[in-house]
Coordinates of C-alpha atoms in Angstrom, one line a residue:
M1 CA 150.6 78.6 167.6
Q2 CA 150.2 75.9 170.5
N3 CA 152.8 76.0 173.4
H4 CA 155.5 72.7 173.7
D5 CA 156.8 72.4 177.2
H6 CA 160.3 71.7 177.0
F7 CA 162.5 70.8 180.2
V8 CA 165.7 72.9 180.9
E9 CA 168.3 71.2 182.9
T10 CA 170.6 74.1 183.5
L11 CA 168.8 77.3 184.6
S12 CA 171.0 79.6 187.0
A13 CA 169.2 82.3 189.3
E14 CA 170.9 85.6 189.3
S15 CA 174.6 84.7 189.5
P16 CA 176.8 87.2 190.8
E17 CA 178.7 87.8 187.1
M18 CA 175.3 88.6 185.8
E19 CA 174.6 92.1 186.6
A20 CA 171.1 93.7 185.6
F21 CA 171.3 96.2 182.9
G22 CA 167.9 97.8 183.1
T23 CA 164.6 97.8 185.1
L24 CA 161.0 97.0 184.0
V25 CA 159.1 100.5 183.8
D26 CA 156.2 99.9 181.5
L27 CA 154.1 96.8 180.8
A28 CA 151.5 96.1 178.2
G29 CA 150.5 92.5 176.9
A30 CA 153.4 91.0 175.2
H31 CA 155.6 94.4 175.2
A32 CA 157.4 96.1 177.8
E33 CA 159.5 98.9 178.3
V34 CA 163.1 99.0 180.3
W35 CA 165.1 101.9 181.3
L36 CA 168.6 101.1 180.6
T37 CA 170.9 101.5 183.4
L38 CA 173.9 100.0 181.5
R39 CA 173.2 101.1 178.0
D40 CA 176.6 99.8 176.4
S41 CA 176.0 96.1 177.5
V42 CA 173.1 95.2 175.4
T43 CA 171.8 96.0 171.7
V44 CA 168.8 95.0 169.5
G45 CA 168.4 91.5 168.9
D46 CA 169.6 90.3 172.5
F47 CA 167.6 87.9 174.4
V48 CA 166.8 89.0 178.0
C49 CA 165.4 87.5 181.2
I50 CA 163.2 88.9 184.0
A51 CA 162.9 87.1 187.2
T52 CA 159.6 86.6 189.0
P53 CA 158.8 84.4 192.0
L54 CA 157.9 81.3 190.0
S55 CA 159.6 81.7 186.7
Q56 CA 161.9 83.8 184.5
T57 CA 160.3 85.6 181.5
I58 CA 162.1 85.6 178.3
A59 CA 162.2 88.5 175.8
V60 CA 163.9 90.1 173.2
I61 CA 165.2 93.6 172.5
T62 CA 163.6 94.9 169.7
K63 CA 164.0 98.8 170.0
I64 CA 166.4 101.2 171.9
T65 CA 165.8 104.8 171.8
E66 CA 167.6 107.7 173.8
A67 CA 165.2 109.5 176.0
G68 CA 167.1 112.4 177.0
A69 CA 170.0 113.3 179.5
E70 CA 167.8 113.0 182.5
T71 CA 166.0 109.9 182.0
G72 CA 168.7 107.9 179.9
A73 CA 168.0 105.6 177.1
H74 CA 165.0 103.2 177.0
A75 CA 164.3 99.7 175.4
R76 CA 161.3 97.9 174.0
I77 CA 161.2 94.3 174.6
D78 CA 158.9 91.7 173.4
M79 CA 158.2 88.7 175.6
L80 CA 158.1 85.4 173.8
G81 CA 158.0 82.5 176.6
E82 CA 159.0 81.8 180.0
V83 CA 160.9 79.0 182.1
L84 CA 158.5 77.8 185.0
H85 CA 160.1 76.7 188.2
L86 CA 158.4 73.4 189.2
P87 CA 158.0 71.8 192.7
D88 CA 160.2 69.1 192.0
G89 CA 163.1 71.0 191.3
R90 CA 162.9 71.0 187.6
S91 CA 162.6 73.8 185.0
V92 CA 160.5 73.9 182.1
F93 CA 160.3 76.1 179.2
Q94 CA 157.0 77.0 177.5
R95 CA 156.0 79.7 174.7
G96 CA 154.1 82.4 175.9
V97 CA 153.8 84.1 179.1
S98 CA 151.3 83.1 182.2
I99 CA 153.2 84.9 185.1
Y100 CA 154.0 88.5 184.3
P101 CA 156.8 90.3 185.9
R102 CA 156.3 93.5 188.3
L103 CA 157.1 96.9 187.5
G104 CA 160.6 97.6 189.0
A105 CA 161.7 94.0 188.4
R106 CA 165.5 93.9 187.4
V107 CA 166.2 92.9 183.4
L108 CA 169.3 90.6 183.0
P109 CA 170.9 89.2 179.9
M110 CA 170.1 86.0 179.2
H111 CA 172.7 83.1 180.5
R112 CA 174.5 81.3 177.9
E113 CA 173.9 77.8 179.5
T114 CA 170.3 78.9 179.5
M115 CA 169.9 79.7 176.1
R116 CA 171.7 76.8 174.8
D117 CA 169.2 74.3 177.1
I118 CA 166.4 75.9 175.7
H119 CA 167.5 75.7 172.1
T120 CA 168.6 72.1 172.5
R121 CA 165.3 69.9 172.5
R122 CA 166.7 66.8 174.1
E123 CA 163.3 65.3 174.5
R124 CA 162.5 65.9 170.9
R125 CA 164.1 64.8 167.8
A126 CA 165.8 67.7 166.3
I127 CA 168.2 68.3 163.5
A128 CA 171.1 71.0 163.7
L129 CA 171.2 73.5 160.9
G130 CA 173.8 75.9 162.3
T131 CA 174.6 78.4 165.3
L132 CA 172.8 81.4 167.0
A133 CA 173.9 84.5 164.9
L134 CA 174.5 86.3 168.4
D135 CA 176.1 83.5 169.9
P136 CA 178.2 81.0 167.6
Q137 CA 178.6 78.9 170.7
V138 CA 175.1 77.9 170.8
T139 CA 174.0 75.5 168.1
A140 CA 170.7 75.8 166.3
Y141 CA 168.5 73.0 166.5
I142 CA 164.9 72.5 164.5
D143 CA 162.3 70.1 165.7
I144 CA 162.1 67.9 162.7
D145 CA 158.8 66.3 163.3
E146 CA 157.1 69.8 163.7
M147 CA 159.0 71.0 160.6
L148 CA 158.2 68.0 158.4
T149 CA 154.4 67.0 159.6
K150 CA 153.0 70.6 159.6
H151 CA 155.0 72.0 156.6
F152 CA 157.6 75.0 156.4
A153 CA 158.7 77.6 153.9
V154 CA 161.9 79.2 153.1
L155 CA 161.7 82.7 151.9
G156 CA 164.1 85.2 150.7
T157 CA 165.4 87.2 147.9
T158 CA 167.8 86.0 145.3
G159 CA 171.5 85.2 146.2
V160 CA 170.9 85.2 150.1
G161 CA 171.9 81.3 150.2
K162 CA 168.2 79.7 150.0
S163 CA 169.3 76.8 147.9
S164 CA 172.1 75.9 150.2
G165 CA 170.0 76.3 153.1
I166 CA 167.6 73.8 151.5
A167 CA 170.3 71.3 150.3
L168 CA 171.5 71.4 154.2
M169 CA 168.2 70.7 155.5
L170 CA 167.4 67.8 153.3
R171 CA 170.6 66.2 153.9
A172 CA 170.0 66.7 157.7
V173 CA 166.6 65.3 157.4
L174 CA 167.6 62.4 155.3
S175 CA 170.6 61.6 157.9
E176 CA 167.8 61.6 161.0
R177 CA 164.9 59.9 159.2
P178 CA 165.9 56.6 157.8
R179 CA 162.2 56.1 156.4
Q180 CA 161.9 59.6 155.1
R181 CA 161.4 60.0 151.2
I182 CA 161.9 63.5 149.7
F183 CA 160.6 64.6 146.3
L184 CA 162.4 68.1 145.0
L185 CA 161.0 70.0 142.2
D186 CA 164.6 71.5 140.9
P187 CA 163.3 74.2 138.0
H188 CA 166.9 75.3 137.5
A189 CA 168.9 72.0 137.5
E190 CA 171.1 73.1 140.7
Y191 CA 170.4 70.2 143.0
A192 CA 172.0 67.4 141.2
N193 CA 175.3 68.2 143.2
C194 CA 173.9 68.3 146.5
F195 CA 173.3 64.6 147.4
E196 CA 175.4 61.5 147.6
P197 CA 175.1 59.7 144.4
D198 CA 173.8 56.4 146.2
Q199 CA 171.1 58.0 148.1
M200 CA 169.7 60.2 145.2
R201 CA 167.7 59.4 142.0
L202 CA 168.0 62.2 139.5
I203 CA 165.1 62.6 137.0
T204 CA 165.4 64.6 134.0
P205 CA 163.2 65.5 130.7
E206 CA 165.6 62.5 129.2
N207 CA 164.6 59.7 131.3
L208 CA 161.4 60.6 133.0
R209 CA 158.5 58.3 132.2
L210 CA 154.8 59.7 132.9
P211 CA 152.2 57.8 131.0
F212 CA 149.6 60.0 129.6
W213 CA 146.8 58.0 131.0
M214 CA 148.1 58.8 134.6
F215 CA 147.4 62.4 134.0
A216 CA 144.0 63.7 135.3
F217 CA 141.4 65.0 132.6
E218 CA 142.0 68.7 133.1
E219 CA 146.1 68.0 133.3
F220 CA 145.9 66.2 130.0
V221 CA 143.6 69.0 128.1
D222 CA 146.2 71.4 129.3
A223 CA 148.9 69.4 127.7
L224 CA 147.0 68.7 124.6
F225 CA 145.8 72.4 123.8
R226 CA 149.4 73.6 125.0
A227 CA 148.3 75.7 127.9
R228 CA 145.5 77.4 126.1
P229 CA 141.9 77.2 127.0
G230 CA 140.1 74.1 125.5
V231 CA 137.6 74.0 122.8
D232 CA 134.5 73.1 124.4
A233 CA 133.4 70.9 121.7
E234 CA 136.7 68.9 121.5
V235 CA 136.9 68.7 125.2
N236 CA 133.6 66.9 125.4
L237 CA 134.3 64.4 122.7
L238 CA 137.9 63.8 124.3
A239 CA 136.3 62.9 127.8
Q240 CA 133.9 60.4 126.5
A241 CA 136.4 58.8 124.1
I242 CA 138.7 58.5 127.0
M243 CA 136.4 56.6 129.4
T244 CA 135.4 54.2 126.0
A245 CA 139.1 53.7 125.6
K246 CA 139.8 52.9 129.1
A247 CA 136.7 50.3 129.3
D248 CA 137.9 48.4 125.7
Y249 CA 141.4 48.1 127.2
A250 CA 140.4 46.6 130.5
R251 CA 137.8 44.6 128.6
E252 CA 140.6 43.2 126.4
R253 CA 143.0 42.6 129.1
S254 CA 140.1 40.7 131.4
G255 CA 138.5 38.8 128.5
P256 CA 135.2 38.6 127.1
G257 CA 132.2 38.3 129.0
V258 CA 133.9 40.0 132.1
S259 CA 132.3 43.2 133.4
L260 CA 134.3 45.7 135.1
R261 CA 131.4 48.0 136.5
R262 CA 131.1 48.6 140.4
P263 CA 127.4 49.3 141.4
G264 CA 126.8 52.9 141.9
S265 CA 129.8 53.5 139.4
G266 CA 129.5 56.0 136.4
G267 CA 131.1 56.1 133.3
E268 CA 132.0 53.4 130.6
G269 CA 132.9 50.1 132.1
G270 CA 132.9 51.7 135.8
F271 CA 135.7 54.1 134.9
T272 CA 135.4 57.9 135.0
V273 CA 137.5 60.2 132.9
D274 CA 140.0 60.7 135.8
T275 CA 140.5 57.2 136.8
P276 CA 144.5 56.2 136.5
A277 CA 143.6 52.9 134.6
P278 CA 145.7 52.6 131.2
Y279 CA 144.7 52.5 127.7
R280 CA 146.4 52.6 124.5
L281 CA 146.7 55.9 122.2
V282 CA 145.7 53.8 119.2
D283 CA 142.4 52.9 121.2
L284 CA 141.7 56.5 121.8
L285 CA 142.2 57.3 118.3
R286 CA 140.2 54.6 116.9
V287 CA 137.4 55.7 119.1
L288 CA 137.1 59.1 117.9
D289 CA 137.4 57.7 114.4
E290 CA 134.9 55.5 114.6
G291 CA 132.8 58.1 116.3
M292 CA 133.4 60.6 113.2
G293 CA 132.0 57.6 110.9
R294 CA 128.9 57.3 112.5
L295 CA 128.0 60.9 112.3
D296 CA 124.7 62.0 110.6
N297 CA 125.5 65.7 110.8
R298 CA 128.7 65.7 108.8
S299 CA 129.3 69.7 109.8
E300 CA 130.8 68.1 113.2
V301 CA 133.4 66.1 111.1
P302 CA 135.9 69.2 111.7
V303 CA 135.7 69.0 115.2
Y304 CA 136.8 65.4 115.2
Q305 CA 139.2 65.9 113.0
R306 CA 141.1 68.8 114.9
L307 CA 140.9 66.9 118.0
I308 CA 142.4 63.8 116.3
A309 CA 144.9 66.0 114.8
R310 CA 146.1 67.6 118.1
I311 CA 146.5 64.2 119.4
R312 CA 148.6 63.1 116.8
S313 CA 150.7 66.4 116.8
L314 CA 151.3 66.2 120.5
S315 CA 152.2 62.3 120.5
Q316 CA 154.7 62.6 117.8
D317 CA 156.4 66.0 119.3
P318 CA 159.8 64.4 120.6
R319 CA 159.6 66.8 123.7
Y320 CA 156.6 65.0 124.8
A321 CA 158.1 61.2 124.6
F322 CA 157.9 61.1 128.6
M323 CA 154.3 60.8 128.1
F324 CA 153.9 58.8 124.9
A325 CA 156.6 56.2 124.9
D326 CA 155.2 53.1 124.1
A327 CA 151.8 54.7 124.2
N328 CA 150.5 52.1 121.6
I329 CA 151.7 49.0 123.5
G330 CA 149.8 49.2 126.5
G331 CA 150.7 47.5 129.8
D332 CA 149.9 48.8 133.5
T333 CA 153.3 50.6 134.5
M334 CA 151.7 52.7 137.4
L335 CA 153.2 50.6 140.2
E336 CA 156.7 51.0 138.1
T337 CA 156.3 54.9 137.5
L338 CA 155.3 55.5 141.2
D339 CA 158.5 53.4 142.6
G340 CA 160.6 55.2 140.3
L341 CA 159.4 58.8 141.3
F342 CA 159.2 58.0 145.2
N343 CA 161.7 55.4 145.6
L344 CA 159.1 53.4 147.3
T345 CA 161.2 49.9 147.3
D346 CA 164.9 51.2 147.5
P347 CA 165.6 51.4 151.2
N348 CA 169.0 53.5 150.2
R349 CA 168.1 55.9 147.5
R350 CA 165.6 58.0 149.3
M351 CA 165.8 61.4 147.5
T352 CA 164.5 62.2 144.2
V353 CA 165.5 65.3 142.3
M354 CA 163.0 66.2 139.3
Q355 CA 164.7 68.6 137.1
L356 CA 162.1 70.5 135.2
A357 CA 164.7 72.6 133.2
G358 CA 164.2 71.1 129.4
L359 CA 160.7 70.2 129.8
P360 CA 158.5 72.4 127.2
A361 CA 157.1 75.5 129.0
E362 CA 153.6 74.7 128.1
V363 CA 153.6 71.4 129.9
V364 CA 155.5 71.9 133.0
D365 CA 152.6 73.5 135.0
S366 CA 150.6 70.0 134.2
V367 CA 153.7 67.9 135.0
V368 CA 154.1 69.6 138.3
S369 CA 150.3 69.0 138.7
V370 CA 150.4 65.4 138.0
L371 CA 153.7 64.9 140.5
A372 CA 151.9 66.8 143.4
R373 CA 148.4 65.1 143.1
L374 CA 150.2 61.6 142.6
A375 CA 152.3 62.2 145.8
F376 CA 148.8 63.3 147.7
E377 CA 147.0 60.4 146.5
L378 CA 150.0 58.0 147.2
G379 CA 149.8 59.1 150.8
L380 CA 146.0 59.2 151.1
W381 CA 145.2 55.4 149.3
S382 CA 148.1 53.9 151.4
A383 CA 147.1 55.5 154.4
G384 CA 150.4 57.2 154.9
A385 CA 152.3 54.1 154.8
V386 CA 155.5 56.0 153.7
P387 CA 156.5 59.4 154.9
L388 CA 157.0 61.8 152.1
L389 CA 158.1 65.3 151.9
F390 CA 157.1 67.4 148.6
V391 CA 159.5 70.5 148.1
C392 CA 158.5 73.1 145.8
E393 CA 161.0 75.2 144.4
E394 CA 159.9 78.5 143.0
A395 CA 156.6 77.8 144.6
H396 CA 155.0 81.0 143.3
R397 CA 155.2 79.8 140.0
Y398 CA 152.8 77.0 140.9
A399 CA 150.5 78.4 143.6
P400 CA 150.4 82.1 142.5
A401 CA 148.2 84.5 144.7
D402 CA 146.6 86.0 141.5
R403 CA 143.9 83.7 140.8
H404 CA 144.1 84.8 137.1
L405 CA 147.5 83.3 136.9
G406 CA 149.0 79.7 137.1
F407 CA 147.1 76.4 136.2
G408 CA 144.3 75.7 138.6
P409 CA 144.8 72.0 138.9
T410 CA 148.4 72.7 139.8
K411 CA 147.4 75.1 142.6
K412 CA 144.7 72.7 143.9
A413 CA 147.2 69.9 144.2
I414 CA 149.7 72.0 146.1
S415 CA 146.9 73.3 148.2
R416 CA 145.4 69.9 148.8
I417 CA 149.2 68.8 150.3
A418 CA 149.3 71.9 152.3
K419 CA 145.6 71.6 153.8
E420 CA 145.3 67.7 154.3
G421 CA 148.7 66.4 153.6
R422 CA 149.7 65.7 157.3
K423 CA 146.8 63.3 157.8
Y424 CA 148.6 61.0 155.6
G425 CA 152.3 61.4 156.2
I426 CA 152.7 64.0 153.4
G427 CA 154.6 67.0 154.3
L428 CA 155.0 70.3 152.2
G429 CA 158.2 72.4 151.9
L430 CA 157.8 75.8 149.9
V431 CA 161.0 77.8 148.7
T432 CA 160.4 81.2 147.2
Q433 CA 162.1 84.5 146.4
R434 CA 158.6 86.2 146.2
P435 CA 156.3 85.3 149.1
A436 CA 153.8 88.2 148.4
D437 CA 153.1 86.4 144.9
L438 CA 152.6 82.9 146.7
D439 CA 148.7 82.0 147.6
P440 CA 148.3 83.2 151.0
P441 CA 146.2 80.3 152.2
I442 CA 148.9 77.7 151.2
I443 CA 151.6 79.6 153.0
S444 CA 149.3 80.0 156.1
Q445 CA 149.5 76.2 156.5
C446 CA 153.1 76.3 157.0
S447 CA 154.0 76.2 160.7
T448 CA 157.4 76.9 160.4
L449 CA 158.8 79.9 158.5
F450 CA 162.7 80.5 157.6
A451 CA 162.8 84.2 156.7
M452 CA 165.8 85.3 154.8
R453 CA 166.9 88.6 153.8
M454 CA 164.0 90.4 152.2
A455 CA 163.8 94.2 151.1
N456 CA 160.4 94.1 149.6
D457 CA 157.6 95.8 152.1
R458 CA 155.0 93.3 150.6
D459 CA 157.6 90.2 151.2
Q460 CA 158.0 91.3 154.6
A461 CA 154.1 92.0 155.2
I462 CA 153.6 88.4 154.1
V463 CA 156.1 87.1 156.9
K464 CA 154.5 89.5 159.4
S465 CA 151.0 88.1 158.8
A466 CA 152.3 84.5 159.4
V467 CA 153.9 84.8 162.9
S468 CA 152.8 85.3 166.1
D469 CA 152.1 88.9 167.5
A470 CA 154.9 88.4 170.0
A471 CA 157.6 87.8 167.5
E472 CA 156.4 90.5 164.8
S473 CA 158.5 93.1 165.6
L474 CA 161.6 90.5 164.8
V475 CA 160.5 91.0 161.2
A476 CA 161.9 94.5 160.8
F477 CA 165.4 92.4 161.3
V478 CA 165.0 90.7 158.0
P479 CA 166.4 93.1 155.8
A480 CA 169.2 93.3 157.8
L481 CA 170.3 89.6 157.6
G482 CA 173.6 88.4 156.1
I483 CA 174.4 85.8 153.7
R484 CA 173.2 82.4 155.0
E485 CA 171.5 84.1 157.8
V486 CA 167.9 83.2 158.6
F487 CA 165.1 84.2 161.1
A488 CA 163.2 81.0 162.0
F489 CA 159.7 81.3 163.3
G490 CA 157.0 78.7 164.5
E491 CA 156.3 75.4 165.9
A492 CA 159.9 73.7 165.0
V493 CA 161.7 76.4 167.2
P494 CA 161.3 77.0 170.6
L495 CA 162.1 80.5 170.2
P496 CA 162.2 82.9 167.2
M497 CA 165.7 82.7 166.6
R498 CA 168.4 84.4 164.1
I499 CA 170.7 81.3 162.7
R500 CA 173.7 81.4 160.7
F501 CA 173.5 78.1 158.6
D502 CA 176.4 75.5 158.4
T503 CA 178.6 75.7 155.3
L504 CA 178.0 72.7 153.2
P505 CA 181.2 70.9 151.7
A506 CA 182.1 72.6 148.5
R507 CA 181.1 69.1 146.4
F508 CA 177.3 69.6 147.9
L509 CA 176.8 73.2 147.1
P510 CA 174.2 73.7 144.5
G511 CA 175.0 74.8 141.3
P512 CA 175.2 73.6 137.6
A513 CA 176.2 70.0 136.7
Q514 CA 179.8 69.1 137.4
D515 CA 180.8 68.9 133.8
M516 CA 179.5 72.5 132.9
K517 CA 180.5 74.3 135.6
P518 CA 182.4 77.7 134.9
R519 CA 185.9 77.6 133.6
D520 CA 188.7 79.6 135.1
N521 CA 189.6 80.9 131.7
A522 CA 187.3 82.7 129.5
V523 CA 187.9 80.7 126.6
L524 CA 185.6 77.6 125.6
S525 CA 187.2 74.6 123.8
P526 CA 185.3 73.1 120.8
T527 CA 184.4 70.3 123.1
D528 CA 183.0 72.4 125.7
I529 CA 180.7 74.2 122.8
A530 CA 179.9 70.7 121.2
A531 CA 178.4 69.6 124.9
V532 CA 176.4 72.8 124.9
I533 CA 175.0 72.1 121.6
A534 CA 174.3 68.7 122.5
R535 CA 172.2 69.7 125.8
W536 CA 170.5 72.4 123.6
R537 CA 169.2 70.0 121.0
R538 CA 168.3 67.6 123.9
A539 CA 165.4 69.9 124.7
G540 CA 163.7 69.7 121.4
S541 CA 164.3 66.0 120.5
M542 CA 164.8 62.5 122.4
R543 CA 168.4 62.0 122.4
E544 CA 168.2 58.1 123.1
T545 CA 165.3 55.9 122.0
T546 CA 163.0 53.8 124.2
E547 CA 165.0 50.9 123.3
S548 CA 168.5 52.1 124.2
L549 CA 166.8 53.9 127.6
S550 CA 165.5 50.3 128.3
G551 CA 168.3 48.3 127.3
D552 CA 170.4 48.8 130.5
R553 CA 168.5 47.0 133.6
D554 CA 169.4 47.2 137.1
E555 CA 170.5 43.8 137.6
D556 CA 170.1 43.4 141.4
F557 CA 166.6 44.5 141.0
Q558 CA 165.7 42.5 137.8
N559 CA 167.2 39.4 139.7
Q560 CA 165.0 39.7 142.6
N561 CA 161.9 40.5 141.1
N562 CA 162.6 39.4 137.4
V563 CA 160.6 42.4 136.1
P564 CA 162.5 45.0 134.2
I565 CA 160.9 47.9 135.6
M566 CA 163.5 51.0 135.3
A567 CA 165.5 52.6 132.5
P568 CA 168.7 53.6 133.7
D569 CA 169.9 57.2 134.3
R570 CA 173.3 57.5 132.6
R571 CA 174.3 60.5 134.6
N572 CA 174.2 58.9 138.0
G573 CA 173.8 55.1 137.7
A574 CA 170.4 55.1 139.4
S575 CA 167.3 53.6 137.7
Q576 CA 164.6 55.9 136.5
P577 CA 160.9 55.3 135.5
G578 CA 161.1 53.7 132.3
A579 CA 159.0 52.3 129.4
V580 CA 158.4 48.4 129.7
R581 CA 157.4 46.9 126.6
Q582 CA 154.3 44.2 126.9
E583 CA 156.3 41.4 125.5
Q584 CA 159.0 41.9 128.1
A585 CA 156.4 42.3 131.3
M586 CA 155.5 39.2 133.3
P587 CA 152.0 38.1 133.5
A588 CA 149.8 39.9 135.8
R589 CA 149.5 37.0 138.2
S590 CA 153.2 36.6 138.3
R591 CA 153.4 40.4 139.1
V592 CA 150.9 40.3 141.8
E593 CA 152.7 37.5 143.6
T594 CA 155.9 39.2 143.4
L595 CA 154.3 42.1 144.9
R596 CA 152.9 40.3 147.8
D597 CA 156.6 38.9 148.7
D598 CA 157.6 40.8 151.7
D599 CA 161.0 39.6 151.4
M600 CA 161.6 41.7 148.0
M601 CA 160.8 45.2 149.9
P602 CA 161.3 47.3 152.7
Q603 CA 158.5 46.8 155.3
E604 CA 156.8 50.0 154.6
F605 CA 156.1 49.5 151.1
S606 CA 153.9 46.5 152.3
A607 CA 151.2 48.7 153.3
L608 CA 151.2 50.0 149.5
Q609 CA 150.0 46.5 148.0
S610 CA 146.5 47.2 147.5
T611 CA 147.0 51.2 146.9
L612 CA 146.6 50.9 143.3
L613 CA 143.3 48.9 143.4
R614 CA 141.9 51.0 146.1
R615 CA 142.5 54.3 143.8
R616 CA 141.0 52.8 141.0
L617 CA 137.8 51.4 142.8
F618 CA 136.9 54.9 143.7

């Protein structure tokens, strides 16, 4: 980890009230041993300083032992950084130690003002998340730029306050960064209450619209075969049929005699099987049916029949309506889908909570893969025009350490954000209660770790391997952390520090929806039970038809653009990605003119005008 110089305004020398409590008697690299002369004045976890002619070495006590009646108590300290005294009279803090103290040097407790100045990074943008656990009068600040651009992870067992800590962080990020977009995967439907309704877009399985043609080929195959391995013969037929259907639809929209092939491109009409270009489901079935009719060897007919049956079964399953709404009507809704997912044109609603609970279990991995891939490719093809943070709760489910578990494309999509996302303004936040089960190369890309209480040795080993050698001993404190306490390591903090998260107001605490919170009494009314049954049934059928979802429009947005883009979210009034019938949409030329009108969208979205075209050309 690289050093970050940080100027300290208040730095006292050895003040009369700061009495030395020990003497340095052993020194070895980043560790040292102190003979304690005042054993009752310090304990493990305390920060101390050791003066040198040109600096003060900052260290933390990690162990205290009784060495005997004659020699007294000894303490082990780990040196973390130093405050250098510059010739101009200023003092600057940096990680690491360049000037080591001498044996016999006096060891003093760190002055509160010095600690406050080190943790208050005035020259860098920072967010306050709480206070130091050892000194509640010192505010704990996190460098927001380092945390977001170089990724972060929140690790801890169940019930220690991870969800409320995540909500606290994301609310602070939204407040500090006016252009930041955040996309949060919410597998347990607990974050809907954590944000103001006018700053959040809530997407549920009921109002999600993710057209089937926006799935990459592997993702579509995984959904088609219900998370089981695909049949090779059917998969090969499907690949060719998809490319033909895309080319046929593009040719129909462009007019006869128009060639869509780009020099050097492969596939039908210049399309590959993964090109995010629209096509109709009826065209895909027609291509397969025509291919079956041209067969010379009738023994291959069952292969076509099984594939056609799978496609029809999936498209008619009401649980997959988010993929196949208006599948046979056509229309390029990619712009509207991206805008609905990532809030690209809404300057106020910059937070998206994607509730995964209620989606068919066998398609969740595919959906997460699509969302993570779209987030990365949006940043890639827009050259990072809009900063986006992708937060993945229960990350070990989607990027497991065991290569035999999980869905390969999902892990690949998250890994790509971790390795390359910072180049394109895409940050990654990982949240897990089982860090040992999370892919190590992915977690190693997170430059800031927030470690909450963990008792499992394997989980602690993952944290220990991810922090610097000087801070390694502090991992031993992790099993003893209290509720809402966290050890922060890495680039976003000047020193490893034990933080107590601030308390969120009760109305913003994570939990179930307001209308389904636990009752004070143990008896449910018939109305309560009816609401439970309605939710239960919604997981297996579409509660509302596409027409009803598209019936009410966001009037302000429609008046500006004259394009009915979103289906309303009836729970919070926010618009959501919705199906747009072809006969309701504007002509293509009119849409392009609207997209190029800079007065209709925030400045950062203007850089995305050619993103979709660029993505499809490659």
